[in-house]
């Protein structure tokens, strides 16, 4: 075994050990937030992982461009690449109670371009965050299908889960990035912004 191979193996084992220390137990994850890869983080763990791994991990906010522009995003996010977006002149979705969202067909290709520019491959840790953890789970499943091997979803997202009953029913105050007091900003910055190809 060459010295270079031994160093690569040692780095991979260290990364695996660190990643396990951050993992949320799968049994604690609601069904709509579960992924085929089964790698889960809460907001605090995602922040700790990104801070420790720095540029060796890639952190993507998968919310729409409007969400990150008007609601803010974590300061440690590397890019906003929407998993879904509102189509032009989006019609109302009665079932969802909002304007329609369509899967962004450029999500996978854009992530590949960004990772290549960062000098990372499909084996690099990729952290995904949305509003509350369900879209990031769907994005994680897509990335697993595309051959990514270390994809994590932030189960409580940026705004957290909504209160189910009581005076504050529907308010997103249970958990999540903002409610944990983690650093965030309204400053997206052009380098992190997503520009559709159309």
Short mmCIF file of C-alpha atoms in Angstrom, two decimals:
data_model
loop_
_atom_site.label_atom_id
_atom_site.label_comp_id
_atom_site.label_asym_id
_atom_site.label_seq_id
_atom_site.Cartn_x
_atom_site.Cartn_y
_atom_site.Cartn_z
CA UNK A 1 0.00 0.00 0.00
CA UNK A 2 1.47 3.35 -0.99
CA UNK A 3 1.75 6.29 1.41
CA UNK A 4 -0.81 8.22 -0.65
CA UNK A 5 -3.29 5.32 -0.47
CA UNK A 6 -2.79 5.01 3.30
CA UNK A 7 -3.40 8.75 3.75
CA UNK A 8 -6.57 8.59 1.65
CA UNK A 9 -7.80 5.59 3.65
CA UNK A 10 -7.05 7.33 6.95
CA UNK A 11 -8.88 10.48 5.80
CA UNK A 12 -11.90 8.44 4.69
CA UNK A 13 -12.04 6.57 8.02
CA UNK A 14 -11.76 9.84 9.96
CA UNK A 15 -14.56 11.34 7.89
CA UNK A 16 -16.74 8.28 8.50
CA UNK A 17 -16.11 8.43 12.24
CA UNK A 18 -16.99 12.13 12.33
CA UNK A 19 -20.09 11.68 10.21
CA UNK A 20 -21.44 8.95 12.49
CA UNK A 21 -21.03 11.23 15.51
CA UNK A 22 -23.41 13.74 13.91
CA UNK A 23 -26.11 11.35 12.77
CA UNK A 24 -29.72 11.53 13.99
CA UNK A 25 -31.19 8.07 14.64
CA UNK A 26 -33.37 6.95 11.73
CA UNK A 27 -36.13 5.76 14.08
CA UNK A 28 -36.62 9.37 15.23
CA UNK A 29 -37.20 10.69 11.70
CA UNK A 30 -40.82 11.15 10.50
CA UNK A 31 -41.73 9.01 7.50
CA UNK A 32 -42.08 11.98 5.10
CA UNK A 33 -38.49 13.00 5.91
CA UNK A 34 -36.87 9.56 5.56
CA UNK A 35 -34.46 8.87 2.71
CA UNK A 36 -33.11 5.78 0.99
CA UNK A 37 -29.60 6.62 2.23
CA UNK A 38 -30.77 7.08 5.82
CA UNK A 39 -28.37 9.92 6.69
CA UNK A 40 -29.98 12.55 8.91
CA UNK A 41 -28.81 15.65 10.75
CA UNK A 42 -30.62 18.23 12.80
CA UNK A 43 -29.77 21.89 12.24
CA UNK A 44 -27.18 22.03 15.05
CA UNK A 45 -25.45 18.89 13.77
CA UNK A 46 -25.41 20.24 10.20
CA UNK A 47 -23.80 23.45 11.42
CA UNK A 48 -21.18 21.50 13.43
CA UNK A 49 -20.43 19.19 10.50
CA UNK A 50 -19.99 22.04 8.02
CA UNK A 51 -17.83 24.00 10.46
CA UNK A 52 -15.60 20.98 11.07
CA UNK A 53 -15.31 19.75 7.48
CA UNK A 54 -15.31 23.19 5.84
CA UNK A 55 -14.76 22.92 2.07
CA UNK A 56 -14.61 19.10 2.24
CA UNK A 57 -18.43 19.12 2.65
CA UNK A 58 -20.89 20.93 0.39
CA UNK A 59 -23.97 22.53 1.96
CA UNK A 60 -26.95 23.21 -0.34
CA UNK A 61 -30.13 25.09 0.48
CA UNK A 62 -32.73 23.46 -1.79
CA UNK A 63 -35.54 25.98 -1.18
CA UNK A 64 -36.84 28.20 -3.96
CA UNK A 65 -34.96 31.32 -4.95
CA UNK A 66 -37.76 33.44 -3.49
CA UNK A 67 -37.60 31.66 -0.14
CA UNK A 68 -33.90 32.29 0.34
CA UNK A 69 -34.18 35.85 -0.96
CA UNK A 70 -36.99 36.85 1.41
CA UNK A 71 -36.64 34.50 4.39
CA UNK A 72 -32.83 34.24 4.59
CA UNK A 73 -30.43 31.30 4.62
CA UNK A 74 -27.64 29.85 6.78
CA UNK A 75 -24.38 31.78 6.49
CA UNK A 76 -22.43 28.51 6.00
CA UNK A 77 -24.46 27.38 2.95
CA UNK A 78 -22.33 26.96 -0.17
CA UNK A 79 -25.15 27.35 -2.70
CA UNK A 80 -28.87 27.70 -3.24
CA UNK A 81 -29.96 25.11 -5.80
CA UNK A 82 -33.75 24.76 -5.73
CA UNK A 83 -35.06 21.21 -5.80
CA UNK A 84 -38.44 22.60 -6.84
CA UNK A 85 -39.43 25.97 -8.26
CA UNK A 86 -42.60 27.83 -9.13
CA UNK A 87 -43.11 27.64 -12.90
CA UNK A 88 -43.74 30.88 -14.77
CA UNK A 89 -47.31 32.00 -14.05
CA UNK A 90 -47.67 29.16 -11.54
CA UNK A 91 -51.27 28.05 -11.11
CA UNK A 92 -52.83 27.49 -7.68
CA UNK A 93 -52.47 23.97 -6.25
CA UNK A 94 -55.73 23.32 -4.32
CA UNK A 95 -54.42 20.13 -2.70
CA UNK A 96 -51.25 21.79 -1.37
CA UNK A 97 -52.91 25.15 -0.66
CA UNK A 98 -50.23 27.15 -2.48
CA UNK A 99 -48.92 27.99 -5.92
CA UNK A 100 -47.71 24.92 -7.83
CA UNK A 101 -44.10 23.80 -7.50
CA UNK A 102 -42.35 21.70 -10.16
CA UNK A 103 -39.19 19.64 -9.76
CA UNK A 104 -36.18 21.57 -11.08
CA UNK A 105 -34.72 19.37 -13.84
CA UNK A 106 -31.42 21.26 -13.47
CA UNK A 107 -30.99 20.35 -9.77
CA UNK A 108 -28.67 17.36 -10.36
CA UNK A 109 -26.65 18.94 -13.19
CA UNK A 110 -26.19 22.21 -11.28
CA UNK A 111 -24.99 20.39 -8.17
CA UNK A 112 -22.52 18.42 -10.30
CA UNK A 113 -21.18 21.67 -11.80
CA UNK A 114 -20.84 23.28 -8.37
CA UNK A 115 -19.11 20.25 -6.85
CA UNK A 116 -16.67 20.04 -9.75
CA UNK A 117 -15.84 23.74 -9.32
CA UNK A 118 -15.22 23.07 -5.62
CA UNK A 119 -12.94 20.12 -6.43
CA UNK A 120 -15.37 17.59 -4.93
CA UNK A 121 -16.83 14.36 -6.27
CA UNK A 122 -19.91 12.24 -5.67
CA UNK A 123 -18.32 10.76 -2.55
CA UNK A 124 -18.05 14.14 -0.76
CA UNK A 125 -20.51 14.83 2.08
CA UNK A 126 -23.44 16.83 0.70
CA UNK A 127 -25.78 18.47 3.24
CA UNK A 128 -29.27 19.43 2.06
CA UNK A 129 -31.61 21.86 3.79
CA UNK A 130 -35.12 23.07 2.96
CA UNK A 131 -37.84 24.76 5.03
CA UNK A 132 -38.64 21.81 7.31
CA UNK A 133 -36.99 18.64 5.97
CA UNK A 134 -39.35 17.06 3.47
CA UNK A 135 -38.08 18.61 0.20
CA UNK A 136 -34.48 18.00 1.25
CA UNK A 137 -35.37 14.32 1.79
CA UNK A 138 -36.76 14.09 -1.76
CA UNK A 139 -33.65 15.85 -3.10
CA UNK A 140 -31.45 13.41 -1.15
CA UNK A 141 -33.26 10.47 -2.75
CA UNK A 142 -32.66 11.92 -6.21
CA UNK A 143 -28.95 12.37 -5.45
CA UNK A 144 -28.70 8.77 -4.21
CA UNK A 145 -30.19 7.64 -7.54
CA UNK A 146 -27.56 9.76 -9.30
CA UNK A 147 -24.74 7.96 -7.47
CA UNK A 148 -23.94 10.32 -4.61
CA UNK A 149 -22.79 8.27 -1.63
CA UNK A 150 -22.72 10.66 1.34
CA UNK A 151 -25.90 12.76 1.23
CA UNK A 152 -27.40 14.12 4.46
CA UNK A 153 -30.74 15.83 4.95
CA UNK A 154 -31.36 18.38 7.69
CA UNK A 155 -34.57 16.99 9.19
CA UNK A 156 -35.76 20.20 10.87
CA UNK A 157 -34.80 22.54 8.03
CA UNK A 158 -34.36 26.30 8.13
CA UNK A 159 -37.67 27.31 9.68
CA UNK A 160 -38.50 24.11 11.57
CA UNK A 161 -41.65 22.10 12.05
CA UNK A 162 -45.08 23.65 12.59
CA UNK A 163 -46.93 23.41 15.89
CA UNK A 164 -49.80 20.92 15.45
CA UNK A 165 -52.31 22.44 17.86
CA UNK A 166 -52.99 25.21 20.32
CA UNK A 167 -52.66 28.96 20.18
CA UNK A 168 -49.59 28.84 17.92
CA UNK A 169 -50.89 26.11 15.58
CA UNK A 170 -49.20 26.27 12.18
CA UNK A 171 -46.30 28.44 13.34
CA UNK A 172 -42.84 27.02 12.65
CA UNK A 173 -41.35 27.42 16.12
CA UNK A 174 -40.50 23.86 17.22
CA UNK A 175 -36.99 23.42 15.86
CA UNK A 176 -34.93 24.30 12.78
CA UNK A 177 -31.97 26.52 11.95
CA UNK A 178 -33.52 29.88 12.86
CA UNK A 179 -35.14 28.62 16.09
CA UNK A 180 -31.81 27.09 17.19
CA UNK A 181 -30.20 30.54 17.00
CA UNK A 182 -27.67 29.42 14.37
CA UNK A 183 -26.09 32.07 12.10
CA UNK A 184 -28.14 33.13 9.10
CA UNK A 185 -28.51 36.15 6.86
CA UNK A 186 -30.63 37.70 4.12
CA UNK A 187 -27.43 38.17 2.10
CA UNK A 188 -27.53 35.42 -0.51
CA UNK A 189 -24.69 36.80 -2.61
CA UNK A 190 -24.40 36.24 -6.34
CA UNK A 191 -21.87 33.40 -6.04
CA UNK A 192 -24.31 31.26 -4.02
CA UNK A 193 -27.38 32.20 -6.08
CA UNK A 194 -29.02 29.89 -8.61
CA UNK A 195 -29.57 31.17 -12.14
CA UNK A 196 -31.90 29.02 -14.26
CA UNK A 197 -30.73 28.16 -17.74
CA UNK A 198 -34.00 29.29 -19.43
#
